[in-house]
Amino acid sequence: QPARRASLTLALVLAAGMSALPWLSRMARAEGKPPAFHVIVHPKSPPSSVTREFVMNAFLKKATRWPEGGAIQPVDLRFGAPVREAFSKSVLGRSAAAVRNYWQQRIFTGRGVPPPEVPSDVDVIRYVREHPGGIGYVSSQADVGAVKVLGLR
């Protein structure tokens, strides 16, 4: 009788745990690691990898030319996109809101304008594919077949 009750209790606990897995998985994604992203460039872009510092300078427009000489043309995802926040924190070393403040100050003082913003991964890929100096970032689930994924070191 006690062994049977313990088995039944264990079965109920396991069943409850299994039904909670999708919820726990969503919660872990929401509270845990930021969404992964790929940095992408035009398919004919010569570099296969660059430093995080180079990408940071490209997106803050402190660097305006590729090592090969072409103009760098960065593109951002829309403000509020989770991938933009992950990219901003990981590569730019600050939140997307802090980056927005950086650009507001630059605009106010006449020292530059931010990269264009587009609403989706598909739009980032299109922009990068259509601009030879293009560089952007997309979620790791995006279909990046039309562009080149850039390694970060």
CSV table of C-alpha atoms in Angstrom, one decimal:
chain,number,residue,atom,x,y,z
A,1,GLN,CA,0.0,0.0,0.0
A,2,PRO,CA,2.7,2.7,0.9
A,3,ALA,CA,4.8,1.7,-2.1
A,4,ARG,CA,1.8,2.0,-4.4
A,5,ARG,CA,1.0,5.4,-2.9
A,6,ALA,CA,4.6,6.6,-3.4
A,7,SER,CA,4.5,5.4,-7.1
A,8,LEU,CA,1.2,7.2,-7.7
A,9,THR,CA,2.6,10.3,-6.1
A,10,LEU,CA,5.7,10.2,-8.1
A,11,ALA,CA,3.7,9.6,-11.3
A,12,LEU,CA,1.5,12.7,-10.5
A,13,VAL,CA,4.6,14.8,-9.8
A,14,LEU,CA,6.2,13.8,-13.0
A,15,ALA,CA,3.0,14.4,-15.0
A,16,ALA,CA,2.6,17.8,-13.5
A,17,GLY,CA,6.3,18.6,-14.2
A,18,MET,CA,6.0,17.5,-17.8
A,19,SER,CA,3.0,19.7,-18.4
A,20,ALA,CA,4.9,22.6,-16.9
A,21,LEU,CA,7.9,22.2,-19.2
A,22,PRO,CA,6.6,24.5,-22.0
A,23,TRP,CA,5.8,27.2,-19.5
A,24,LEU,CA,9.2,26.8,-17.8
A,25,SER,CA,10.9,26.9,-21.1
A,26,ARG,CA,9.1,30.2,-22.1
A,27,MET,CA,9.9,31.6,-18.6
A,28,ALA,CA,13.6,30.7,-19.0
A,29,ARG,CA,13.7,32.4,-22.4
A,30,ALA,CA,12.0,35.5,-21.1
A,31,GLU,CA,14.3,35.8,-18.0
A,32,GLY,CA,17.4,34.0,-19.1
A,33,LYS,CA,19.8,34.5,-22.0
A,34,PRO,CA,19.0,37.1,-24.6
A,35,PRO,CA,18.0,35.9,-28.0
A,36,ALA,CA,20.9,34.8,-30.2
A,37,PHE,CA,21.7,36.8,-33.3
A,38,HIS,CA,23.9,36.7,-36.4
A,39,VAL,CA,25.8,39.7,-37.8
A,40,ILE,CA,25.4,39.7,-41.5
A,41,VAL,CA,27.0,41.4,-44.4
A,42,HIS,CA,26.6,41.7,-48.2
A,43,PRO,CA,27.4,38.3,-49.8
A,44,LYS,CA,30.4,39.7,-51.7
A,45,SER,CA,31.8,41.4,-48.7
A,46,PRO,CA,35.5,40.3,-48.3
A,47,PRO,CA,35.8,39.9,-44.6
A,48,SER,CA,34.6,36.6,-43.1
A,49,SER,CA,35.2,37.8,-39.5
A,50,VAL,CA,35.8,41.1,-37.7
A,51,THR,CA,36.3,42.1,-34.1
A,52,ARG,CA,33.4,43.1,-31.9
A,53,GLU,CA,35.1,46.5,-31.6
A,54,PHE,CA,35.0,47.0,-35.4
A,55,VAL,CA,31.2,46.2,-35.5
A,56,MET,CA,30.6,48.5,-32.5
A,57,ASN,CA,32.4,51.4,-34.3
A,58,ALA,CA,30.5,50.7,-37.5
A,59,PHE,CA,27.1,50.9,-35.8
A,60,LEU,CA,28.1,54.0,-33.8
A,61,LYS,CA,29.6,55.4,-37.1
A,62,LYS,CA,33.0,55.9,-35.5
A,63,ALA,CA,34.3,53.8,-38.4
A,64,THR,CA,32.8,54.6,-41.9
A,65,ARG,CA,34.9,52.4,-44.2
A,66,TRP,CA,35.6,48.7,-44.5
A,67,PRO,CA,39.3,47.7,-44.3
A,68,GLU,CA,39.0,47.1,-48.1
A,69,GLY,CA,37.9,50.7,-48.6
A,70,GLY,CA,34.1,50.6,-49.2
A,71,ALA,CA,31.6,52.6,-47.2
A,72,ILE,CA,30.1,50.8,-44.2
A,73,GLN,CA,26.2,51.0,-44.3
A,74,PRO,CA,24.8,49.7,-41.0
A,75,VAL,CA,21.1,49.0,-40.5
A,76,ASP,CA,19.3,48.5,-37.2
A,77,LEU,CA,16.2,46.5,-36.3
A,78,ARG,CA,13.3,48.6,-34.9
A,79,PHE,CA,13.6,50.0,-31.4
A,80,GLY,CA,12.0,47.5,-29.0
A,81,ALA,CA,13.0,44.4,-30.9
A,82,PRO,CA,14.5,41.8,-28.5
A,83,VAL,CA,17.3,41.0,-31.0
A,84,ARG,CA,18.2,44.7,-31.1
A,85,GLU,CA,18.5,44.7,-27.3
A,86,ALA,CA,20.7,41.6,-27.3
A,87,PHE,CA,22.9,43.0,-30.1
A,88,SER,CA,23.2,46.4,-28.4
A,89,LYS,CA,24.2,44.8,-25.0
A,90,SER,CA,26.5,42.2,-26.5
A,91,VAL,CA,28.3,44.2,-29.2
A,92,LEU,CA,27.7,47.9,-28.4
A,93,GLY,CA,28.2,47.4,-24.7
A,94,ARG,CA,25.0,49.3,-23.8
A,95,SER,CA,21.3,49.0,-23.9
A,96,ALA,CA,19.3,50.0,-27.0
A,97,ALA,CA,17.9,52.9,-25.0
A,98,ALA,CA,21.4,54.1,-24.2
A,99,VAL,CA,22.3,53.8,-27.9
A,100,ARG,CA,19.2,55.8,-28.8
A,101,ASN,CA,20.3,58.6,-26.4
A,102,TYR,CA,23.8,58.5,-28.0
A,103,TRP,CA,22.2,59.2,-31.4
A,104,GLN,CA,19.9,61.9,-30.0
A,105,GLN,CA,22.9,63.8,-28.7
A,106,ARG,CA,24.8,63.3,-32.0
A,107,ILE,CA,21.8,64.6,-34.0
A,108,PHE,CA,21.3,67.6,-31.7
A,109,THR,CA,25.0,68.6,-32.1
A,110,GLY,CA,25.0,68.0,-35.9
A,111,ARG,CA,27.5,65.2,-35.6
A,112,GLY,CA,25.7,62.4,-37.4
A,113,VAL,CA,22.5,60.4,-37.9
A,114,PRO,CA,21.8,56.9,-36.8
A,115,PRO,CA,21.6,53.9,-39.1
A,116,PRO,CA,18.2,53.4,-40.7
A,117,GLU,CA,15.8,51.2,-38.7
A,118,VAL,CA,13.7,48.5,-40.3
A,119,PRO,CA,10.9,46.4,-38.8
A,120,SER,CA,12.0,42.8,-39.3
A,121,ASP,CA,14.8,40.3,-40.0
A,122,VAL,CA,13.6,40.0,-43.6
A,123,ASP,CA,14.0,43.8,-44.1
A,124,VAL,CA,17.5,43.7,-42.6
A,125,ILE,CA,18.5,40.9,-45.0
A,126,ARG,CA,17.0,42.8,-47.9
A,127,TYR,CA,18.9,46.0,-47.0
A,128,VAL,CA,22.2,44.2,-46.5
A,129,ARG,CA,21.7,42.3,-49.8
A,130,GLU,CA,21.0,45.5,-51.7
A,131,HIS,CA,23.9,47.6,-50.2
A,132,PRO,CA,27.4,46.3,-51.0
A,133,GLY,CA,28.7,47.9,-47.7
A,134,GLY,CA,25.7,46.7,-45.7
A,135,ILE,CA,26.0,45.3,-42.2
A,136,GLY,CA,23.2,44.3,-39.9
A,137,TYR,CA,22.1,41.7,-37.4
A,138,VAL,CA,19.2,39.3,-37.4
A,139,SER,CA,17.8,36.6,-35.1
A,140,SER,CA,19.6,33.3,-35.2
A,141,GLN,CA,16.4,31.7,-36.6
A,142,ALA,CA,16.4,34.0,-39.7
A,143,ASP,CA,17.0,32.5,-43.1
A,144,VAL,CA,20.4,34.1,-44.0
A,145,GLY,CA,21.0,32.3,-47.2
A,146,ALA,CA,21.0,35.5,-49.3
A,147,VAL,CA,23.7,37.1,-47.2
A,148,LYS,CA,27.0,36.2,-45.5
A,149,VAL,CA,27.1,35.6,-41.7
A,150,LEU,CA,30.1,37.5,-40.2
A,151,GLY,CA,32.1,35.9,-37.5
A,152,LEU,CA,32.9,38.0,-34.4
A,153,ARG,CA,36.1,37.7,-32.6
